[in-house]
Amino acid sequence: MLAEKGRWSGLASIAFHLSFLFIGLGAILAGTLGFDESLDLPDGLTAPVPHSELRVTSHGFDMKTVPVKEGDRITGYRPSVYSTDLELTDGGEALARKTITVNDPLRYSASNWLLTLITSSKINFHQSSYYQSSNGYVSVLQVTYKPGKSLIYVGFGLMMAGICALYFPHRRIWVKADESGTLLLGGRTNRSKVIFQRDFDRIANELRHTLGKQEA
Amino acid sequence: MDSITKIEEVLFIAALISYLVCSGIYIWYLISRNEKFVRVGTMLLYMGLLAQTVALGLRWYSSGHAPMSDLYESLSLFGWGIILFFLIAQHFYPVKAAGALVVPTAFLITSIAGVFYKGPEPLVPALQSYWLWIHVTIAMLSYGLFTLSFGAGFFYIVQEYLLKKNYRNVLYTFLILLSILGLALGFWAGSWWAEPAKVMDSVTQIVSNDYATSDYLKILGGGVIGLVVGCLLGFLAGKGASKPGFSSRLPSLDVLDEVSYRGIAFGFPLLTIGIITGAIWADQAWGRWWGWDPKETWSLITWLFYGAYLHTRLTMGWRGRHSAIIAVIGLIVVLFTYLGVNLFLSGLHSYAVPA
């Protein structure tokens, strides 16, 4: 007779290591077919989006500052928030508009959401930094296009699922009764052998205890 | 606002004093096994934890963000977490003896936080995201578990030598470990003492350190002082532990091996999730998952290191002393990832404020 627990535990390790493949493939796809370019956009001007026919316009760069203090003395100012009011156009036709900040990029896709999810064909406009020129502020954008993003996320998912499942080991216990009425117990596990040993001994002891009572 | 900052400071110092006193009480407990006295220590520890909790809460209120942005906030939170986990563990398991190592560690970390004290400040733009507390909390939990694993691994090595009555090696174990820790902490304190000039890249806004020769001398000096102090403490602790009776005060080899493994078995998934959340956040902020920033590189090294631990244990069947040694070395890698990177290398995780 066999009792077992966590039969699919062997898959956990496979899933975990398979995730490397997905992440690697996604990174290769993004690296070869995608792009990651820096774009300097002066206040109020329009610039072509790299590797495409699209154009992007800044409708204004905005910055808030906070004082930098040394004791009670103000020694300078540093930015607390900065943003660019960005508009994406295609031959004069407005496609999208958003005020982007450092952690809040503009993401645009021409196709429907399902196709976008599969091919991850989004162009992203990240607020990277800024600098001051003689004509005022210049917003620095990071324009990225990353096919293979969904593969990377599948990889992340597999990695997390696999690593959690690693802690549910595959445990098996066999019981065999022979002619003379002796019970033979055998067990096998693929992980956490010390704990299994302890549990196995406990089960064997309980069995001995209850069987002993029945006989008496 | 100023009075809130004052109250925060007072509470923080109160917590520090209580941790210092408790360190003494718990070490005394390991030596004397006086149950009544340690109960007073536990009560004092709860009070210290409460004071630090309120201090962190006030910090959250006055800065307007979770206390995780600069080194003071991060280290204070780390010390707080260690005490919290220890008190929970002590409530459920008979692990009071471990307090002799855990409470002084938490005191040390919290007092280093005090060294880096800075008034509350709003977050730099890159950190203004809900990912901050998710990413940092998970990373901190994994560091905490690796610390636990280190402690158990270290006592495993000591316990094994004690059982073999090899008292000279007990002394050497304490001596080597405390001098390495002393050296590392000394370098670290030295780099804080050096105060190198800050240079900011105008495009990426990444702040890096510009060291002069005198700065290097100060770092070296800090290291030498740390090494000497570590050697002395190691000698004293090693002499104290090299007694036949000390073995019975420590948990058994099986328990220490298991606890050390459990710490990594749970810390490793958390570190993995911490790195993944970091990658997702980086993609949102800068449009890239991975940029070989020093912190990212070192977290990968840490991850590979503990991955190797799990492989040697689960597939090659390493146990006991070998595993314990890896767990002990692991903490040095973790310490470099957590603190060394911030102080010696530049990058987005350096907690430095762009000027």
XYZ file of C-alpha atoms in Angstrom:
571
model
C 0.000 0.000 0.000
C 1.353 3.437 -0.936
C 0.473 6.849 0.490
C 1.998 9.956 -1.100
C 1.964 13.719 -0.912
C 3.214 16.397 -3.320
C 3.534 14.226 -6.403
C 4.170 17.225 -8.632
C 7.019 18.508 -6.498
C 9.558 17.369 -9.090
C 7.976 19.858 -11.491
C 8.797 22.769 -9.154
C 12.494 22.491 -9.813
C 11.857 22.157 -13.561
C 9.559 25.219 -13.555
C 12.129 27.220 -11.600
C 15.000 26.408 -13.931
C 12.799 26.747 -17.018
C 12.129 30.346 -15.965
C 15.784 31.170 -16.795
C 15.064 30.130 -20.381
C 11.994 32.383 -20.635
C 13.774 35.368 -19.090
C 16.799 34.797 -21.319
C 14.691 34.487 -24.479
C 12.690 37.597 -23.555
C 15.898 39.544 -22.941
C 17.356 38.402 -26.286
C 14.155 39.394 -28.123
C 14.077 42.795 -26.427
C 17.765 43.285 -27.122
C 17.672 42.360 -30.809
C 14.245 43.510 -32.045
C 13.622 46.274 -29.523
C 15.367 49.548 -28.779
C 16.271 51.727 -25.820
C 17.164 55.273 -26.751
C 17.680 58.522 -24.898
C 15.838 61.537 -26.334
C 16.463 65.172 -25.403
C 13.282 67.195 -25.726
C 13.468 70.983 -25.148
C 10.411 72.695 -23.682
C 7.627 73.170 -26.256
C 9.420 71.453 -29.153
C 8.679 68.372 -31.246
C 11.093 65.537 -32.028
C 10.895 62.339 -34.104
C 10.523 59.092 -32.144
C 13.524 56.825 -32.903
C 12.898 53.873 -35.282
C 9.380 55.066 -36.204
C 7.312 57.608 -38.130
C 5.816 59.010 -34.929
C 6.599 62.388 -33.420
C 6.551 63.456 -29.810
C 5.881 66.980 -28.483
C 6.603 68.489 -25.078
C 3.812 70.813 -23.950
C 5.834 71.942 -20.970
C 8.393 70.694 -18.446
C 7.471 71.266 -14.823
C 9.556 70.944 -11.680
C 9.002 71.379 -7.943
C 11.977 71.758 -5.613
C 12.685 71.364 -1.917
C 15.469 73.110 -0.007
C 18.598 71.158 0.951
C 19.547 72.016 4.542
C 22.730 71.782 6.546
C 21.503 72.303 10.076
C 19.154 75.266 9.745
C 21.030 76.798 6.807
C 19.631 76.293 3.298
C 22.535 75.336 1.038
C 20.626 74.738 -2.180
C 17.585 73.193 -3.773
C 16.930 69.778 -5.202
C 14.032 68.548 -7.354
C 11.217 66.767 -5.543
C 9.020 66.124 -8.583
C 9.530 66.771 -12.278
C 7.236 65.998 -15.183
C 6.723 66.547 -18.888
C 3.351 67.071 -20.564
C 3.885 64.769 -23.547
C 1.870 64.345 -26.750
C 2.411 61.569 -29.288
C 1.349 62.272 -32.898
C 1.325 60.395 -36.203
C 1.342 62.718 -39.238
C -0.546 65.449 -37.372
C -3.047 63.035 -35.803
C -2.942 62.960 -31.997
C -2.486 59.429 -30.624
C -1.931 59.885 -26.895
C -1.231 62.564 -24.327
C -0.020 62.246 -20.755
C 1.982 64.097 -18.115
C 4.817 61.708 -17.357
C 6.912 61.587 -14.157
C 9.824 59.348 -13.172
C 7.712 56.398 -12.035
C 4.807 56.975 -14.403
C 5.670 56.550 -18.105
C 3.494 56.979 -21.202
C 2.893 53.592 -22.846
C 1.417 53.492 -26.330
C 0.360 50.611 -28.532
C -1.208 50.724 -32.011
C -2.851 47.289 -31.800
C -5.604 45.970 -29.522
C -4.873 44.873 -25.940
C -4.761 41.115 -26.602
C -2.244 41.431 -29.417
C -0.282 43.896 -27.293
C -0.208 41.409 -24.415
C 1.134 38.637 -26.660
C 3.666 40.622 -28.669
C 4.340 43.329 -26.040
C 4.515 45.857 -28.892
C 4.314 48.975 -26.735
C 6.431 52.064 -27.104
C 7.260 53.511 -23.682
C 8.256 57.081 -22.883
C 9.999 57.321 -19.494
C 10.890 60.575 -17.753
C 14.602 59.923 -17.273
C 16.124 63.237 -16.200
C 16.503 66.850 -17.299
C 19.112 69.563 -17.748
C 19.204 73.305 -18.171
C 20.286 74.890 -21.449
C 20.498 78.568 -22.420
C 16.904 78.328 -23.731
C 15.415 76.801 -20.605
C 14.840 73.239 -19.440
C 15.461 70.222 -21.629
C 13.554 67.100 -20.640
C 15.480 63.843 -21.103
C 13.261 60.925 -22.090
C 14.069 57.254 -22.326
C 12.186 55.775 -25.263
C 11.958 51.986 -25.177
C 10.366 49.245 -27.236
C 10.560 45.723 -25.844
C 9.119 42.764 -27.663
C 9.597 39.740 -25.414
C 8.354 41.526 -22.311
C 5.556 38.967 -21.862
C 8.129 36.154 -22.009
C 10.087 37.827 -19.224
C 6.959 38.136 -17.093
C 6.076 34.480 -17.741
C 9.618 33.717 -16.573
C 9.137 35.797 -13.390
C 5.839 33.976 -12.721
C 7.390 30.523 -13.237
C 10.316 31.424 -11.020
C 8.097 32.557 -8.136
C 5.670 29.624 -8.499
C 8.535 27.132 -8.766
C 10.358 28.483 -5.755
C 7.246 28.358 -3.569
C 6.431 24.804 -4.710
C 9.979 23.699 -3.839
C 8.895 23.665 -0.203
C 6.224 21.011 -0.698
C 8.382 17.902 -1.043
C 7.295 14.654 -2.657
C 6.879 12.176 0.186
C 5.988 8.536 -0.161
C 5.353 5.883 2.470
C 4.823 2.197 1.697
C 3.266 -0.329 4.080
C 3.582 -4.039 3.451
C 2.129 -6.841 5.588
C 3.684 -10.293 5.327
C 2.327 -13.750 6.232
C 3.341 -13.656 9.912
C 1.449 -10.355 10.441
C 4.562 -8.173 10.566
C 4.156 -4.706 9.084
C 7.014 -3.407 6.939
C 7.258 0.380 6.547
C 9.293 2.144 3.856
C 9.554 5.817 2.981
C 11.152 8.086 0.431
C 11.319 11.873 -0.044
C 13.156 14.167 -2.439
C 13.733 17.051 0.015
C 13.827 17.976 3.743
C 15.119 14.545 4.731
C 15.594 15.387 8.432
C 11.994 16.453 8.901
C 10.766 13.472 6.901
C 12.804 11.140 9.088
C 11.217 12.680 12.180
C 7.679 12.425 10.769
C 8.338 8.883 9.574
C 9.518 7.795 13.027
C 6.467 9.425 14.593
C 4.110 7.559 12.254
C 5.933 4.279 12.899
C 5.711 4.829 16.650
C 2.003 5.685 16.553
C 1.351 2.616 14.452
C 3.262 0.435 16.898
C 1.322 2.015 19.763
C -2.191 1.558 18.311
C -1.457 -1.919 16.969
C -0.024 -2.906 20.323
C -3.277 -1.814 22.011
C -5.412 -3.777 19.559
C -3.503 -6.938 20.194
C -3.927 -6.573 23.929
C 7.275 69.583 12.790
C 10.377 70.361 14.824
C 8.839 69.119 18.067
C 7.850 65.868 16.321
C 11.441 65.391 15.197
C 12.595 66.039 18.800
C 10.176 63.434 20.200
C 11.313 60.986 17.519
C 14.938 61.517 18.548
C 14.199 61.036 22.259
C 12.241 57.820 21.618
C 14.964 56.491 19.325
C 17.612 57.088 22.005
C 15.351 55.499 24.649
C 15.029 52.408 22.443
C 18.817 52.339 21.957
C 19.451 52.479 25.715
C 16.956 49.686 26.355
C 18.639 47.499 23.671
C 22.035 48.156 25.240
C 20.823 47.207 28.731
C 18.999 44.154 27.323
C 22.174 43.054 25.492
C 23.874 42.883 28.886
C 20.945 41.056 30.480
C 20.737 38.426 27.727
C 24.494 37.804 27.754
C 24.298 37.450 31.535
C 21.421 34.985 31.040
C 23.602 32.787 28.811
C 26.214 32.703 31.563
C 24.026 32.465 34.663
C 20.678 30.986 33.466
C 18.876 33.342 35.841
C 15.221 33.119 34.667
C 13.867 35.905 36.878
C 16.363 38.479 35.737
C 15.843 37.766 32.041
C 12.097 38.307 32.443
C 12.843 41.931 33.377
C 15.038 42.094 30.253
C 12.219 40.802 28.033
C 9.853 43.424 29.442
C 12.438 46.134 28.825
C 12.912 44.832 25.284
C 9.157 45.116 24.620
C 9.282 48.710 25.876
C 12.272 49.501 23.667
C 10.487 47.993 20.661
C 7.400 50.094 21.425
C 9.517 53.275 21.646
C 11.233 52.514 18.325
C 7.879 51.681 16.716
C 6.505 55.083 17.707
C 9.752 56.769 16.558
C 9.471 55.088 13.136
C 5.775 56.010 12.953
C 6.572 59.667 13.710
C 9.280 59.552 11.044
C 6.730 58.205 8.548
C 4.348 61.022 9.499
C 6.884 63.866 9.319
C 8.630 62.774 6.113
C 5.448 61.745 4.324
C 6.793 58.357 3.199
C 7.526 54.908 4.650
C 10.811 55.030 6.631
C 12.940 53.271 4.007
C 14.714 55.934 2.021
C 17.989 56.889 3.712
C 20.507 54.841 5.675
C 19.198 55.983 9.083
C 15.632 54.908 8.263
C 16.682 51.676 6.602
C 19.033 50.546 9.396
C 16.624 51.590 12.136
C 13.929 49.508 10.450
C 16.340 46.563 10.148
C 17.180 46.680 13.882
C 13.477 47.011 14.693
C 12.677 43.969 12.544
C 15.330 41.834 14.248
C 13.954 42.658 17.716
C 10.379 42.057 16.529
C 11.231 38.627 15.039
C 13.244 37.701 18.106
C 10.413 38.575 20.506
C 7.948 36.595 18.383
C 10.345 33.610 18.255
C 10.964 33.855 22.003
C 7.227 33.794 22.637
C 6.786 30.476 20.832
C 10.132 28.666 21.180
C 12.717 28.256 23.945
C 15.309 30.440 22.207
C 16.124 32.925 25.001
C 19.785 31.890 24.898
C 20.027 33.136 21.291
C 19.228 36.625 22.621
C 22.864 36.892 23.712
C 23.780 37.113 20.015
C 20.594 38.598 18.510
C 19.969 41.531 20.878
C 23.555 42.910 20.707
C 23.405 42.583 16.876
C 20.174 44.598 16.816
C 21.703 47.131 19.209
C 24.772 47.478 16.977
C 22.679 47.957 13.824
C 20.324 50.448 15.495
C 23.208 52.449 16.936
C 24.866 52.595 13.491
C 21.507 53.932 12.254
C 21.888 56.687 14.872
C 25.317 57.588 13.463
C 23.704 58.254 10.084
C 20.864 60.302 11.553
C 19.427 62.908 9.222
C 16.265 64.982 9.540
C 13.153 63.832 7.658
C 13.276 64.631 3.934
C 10.920 64.130 1.011
C 11.779 61.289 -1.370
C 13.911 61.811 -4.472
C 11.790 61.430 -7.642
C 13.136 57.957 -8.502
C 11.902 56.486 -5.206
C 8.381 57.941 -5.362
C 6.547 54.715 -6.052
C 4.445 52.155 -4.189
C 7.114 49.618 -5.176
C 9.441 51.193 -2.588
C 7.892 49.577 0.464
C 7.133 46.256 -1.287
C 10.675 45.904 -2.643
C 12.443 47.094 0.508
C 10.309 45.110 2.969
C 10.879 41.858 1.079
C 14.628 42.481 0.716
C 14.899 43.317 4.451
C 13.026 40.159 5.461
C 15.429 38.060 3.405
C 18.447 39.808 5.001
C 16.927 39.146 8.434
C 16.510 35.435 7.682
C 20.079 35.179 6.359
C 21.243 36.771 9.629
C 19.330 34.116 11.575
C 20.894 31.424 9.401
C 24.339 32.872 10.031
C 23.817 32.853 13.801
C 22.684 29.228 13.830
C 25.521 28.224 11.471
C 28.118 29.925 13.652
C 26.880 28.218 16.821
C 26.815 24.920 14.911
C 30.545 25.208 14.249
C 31.187 26.186 17.900
C 28.972 23.412 19.259
C 30.701 20.790 17.097
C 34.147 21.792 18.375
C 32.825 21.856 21.956
C 31.460 18.330 21.621
C 34.806 17.171 20.225
C 36.461 18.975 23.165
C 38.597 20.878 20.690
C 38.701 24.083 22.755
C 41.524 25.664 20.802
C 39.369 25.673 17.650
C 36.446 27.199 19.595
C 38.742 30.082 20.451
C 39.938 30.349 16.816
C 36.341 30.318 15.506
C 35.382 33.273 17.690
C 38.662 35.032 16.929
C 38.400 34.689 13.121
C 34.721 35.610 12.933
C 34.831 38.625 15.222
C 38.009 39.997 13.625
C 36.480 39.736 10.115
C 33.285 41.402 11.339
C 35.364 44.021 13.147
C 37.414 44.664 10.012
C 34.281 45.009 7.859
C 32.539 47.319 10.333
C 35.802 49.278 10.744
C 36.119 49.858 6.987
C 32.532 50.890 6.941
C 32.861 53.327 9.839
C 36.078 54.614 8.208
C 34.311 55.355 4.942
C 31.692 57.295 6.866
C 34.455 59.197 8.681
C 36.214 59.972 5.378
C 33.313 61.998 3.913
C 34.509 61.968 0.283
C 33.409 64.699 -2.115
C 30.157 63.942 -3.925
C 30.044 64.211 -7.698
C 26.767 64.073 -9.558
C 26.467 62.993 -13.159
C 24.386 65.746 -14.791
C 22.493 63.415 -17.112
C 21.758 60.350 -15.020
C 21.739 62.236 -11.674
C 23.691 59.365 -10.161
C 25.846 60.514 -7.266
C 29.288 58.975 -6.898
C 32.117 59.382 -4.403
C 35.363 61.131 -5.260
C 37.978 59.780 -2.817
C 41.189 61.662 -1.970
C 44.316 59.989 -0.502
C 43.446 61.198 3.008
C 40.019 59.573 2.622
C 41.626 56.227 1.799
C 43.900 56.560 4.852
C 40.876 57.168 7.071
C 39.097 54.103 5.667
C 42.238 52.012 6.228
C 42.592 53.404 9.771
C 38.977 52.518 10.553
C 39.636 48.990 9.291
C 42.717 48.568 11.487
C 40.898 49.821 14.594
C 37.955 47.522 13.818
C 40.306 44.568 13.366
C 42.026 45.180 16.726
C 38.723 45.607 18.592
C 37.285 42.507 16.864
C 40.374 40.456 17.801
C 40.111 41.505 21.444
C 36.372 40.768 21.659
C 36.877 37.477 19.826
C 39.602 36.448 22.245
C 37.453 37.301 25.293
C 34.330 35.595 23.913
C 36.335 32.571 22.737
C 38.001 32.194 26.146
C 34.595 32.466 27.835
C 33.048 29.843 25.560
C 35.946 27.350 25.740
C 34.536 25.544 28.734
C 33.076 22.039 28.931
C 29.814 23.362 30.428
C 29.130 25.793 27.585
C 28.021 23.031 25.215
C 24.860 22.306 27.219
C 23.820 25.979 27.018
C 23.653 25.820 23.209
C 20.944 24.034 21.201
C 21.804 20.598 19.790
C 23.649 20.146 16.475
C 20.486 18.881 14.714
C 18.444 21.907 15.779
C 21.201 24.367 14.765
C 21.640 22.687 11.372
C 17.888 22.733 10.773
C 17.446 26.396 11.835
C 20.371 27.467 9.662
C 18.870 25.642 6.679
C 15.349 26.939 7.346
C 16.626 30.525 7.399
C 18.078 30.150 3.908
C 15.191 27.996 2.674
C 12.832 30.903 3.393
C 15.281 33.729 2.806
C 16.186 32.593 -0.715
C 12.622 32.769 -2.145
C 12.213 36.180 -0.503
C 15.481 37.397 -2.055
C 14.280 36.067 -5.427
C 10.972 37.919 -5.113
C 12.867 41.012 -3.915
C 15.028 40.971 -7.053
C 12.005 40.376 -9.307
C 10.024 43.264 -7.761
C 13.130 45.419 -8.187
C 13.299 44.468 -11.883
C 9.619 45.262 -12.417
C 10.055 48.610 -10.650
C 13.161 49.438 -12.706
C 11.202 48.696 -15.876
C 8.488 51.093 -14.761
C 10.887 53.878 -13.797
C 13.592 53.667 -16.452
C 12.326 51.211 -19.040
C 14.849 48.506 -18.213
C 14.741 45.497 -15.922
C 18.389 45.175 -15.218
C 21.195 47.724 -15.583
C 24.210 46.200 -13.775
C 23.980 48.881 -11.086
C 26.388 47.765 -8.280
C 23.507 46.848 -5.977
C 21.889 44.768 -8.701
C 25.161 43.004 -9.453
C 25.818 42.232 -5.802
C 22.282 41.057 -5.162
C 22.808 38.641 -8.073
C 26.062 37.451 -6.471
C 24.220 36.931 -3.154
C 21.454 35.087 -4.957
C 23.911 32.781 -6.753
C 25.751 32.184 -3.465
C 22.662 31.010 -1.589
C 21.549 29.137 -4.715
C 24.842 27.241 -4.456
C 24.107 26.537 -0.768
C 20.756 25.011 -1.665
C 22.246 22.950 -4.486
C 25.074 21.554 -2.364
C 22.545 20.673 0.299
C 19.641 19.356 -1.726
C 21.431 17.620 -4.584
C 24.891 16.883 -3.199
C 23.743 16.106 0.330
C 26.082 18.485 2.172
C 25.145 18.811 5.833
C 26.476 20.067 9.115
C 29.782 21.882 9.165
C 30.101 22.439 5.388
C 26.626 23.991 5.164
C 27.248 25.997 8.329
C 30.451 27.480 6.882
C 28.604 28.556 3.706
C 25.834 30.124 5.830
C 28.423 32.071 7.851
C 30.277 33.344 4.759
C 26.869 34.179 3.252
C 26.296 36.924 5.809
C 29.512 38.657 4.731
C 28.195 38.695 1.144
C 24.828 39.975 2.401
C 26.529 42.698 4.466
C 28.444 43.859 1.407
C 25.288 43.885 -0.707
C 23.333 45.774 1.928
C 25.934 48.216 3.245
C 29.241 47.931 1.374
C 27.729 48.736 -2.006
C 26.061 51.877 -0.632
C 29.259 53.228 0.832
C 32.024 52.123 -1.527
C 30.265 52.084 -4.882
C 27.877 54.525 -6.467
C 24.537 53.923 -8.055
C 20.816 54.313 -7.758
C 20.670 52.385 -4.501
C 23.294 54.516 -2.758
C 20.708 56.339 -0.606
C 22.696 59.502 -1.388
C 20.748 62.668 -1.932
C 21.578 64.516 -5.174
C 22.803 67.983 -4.256
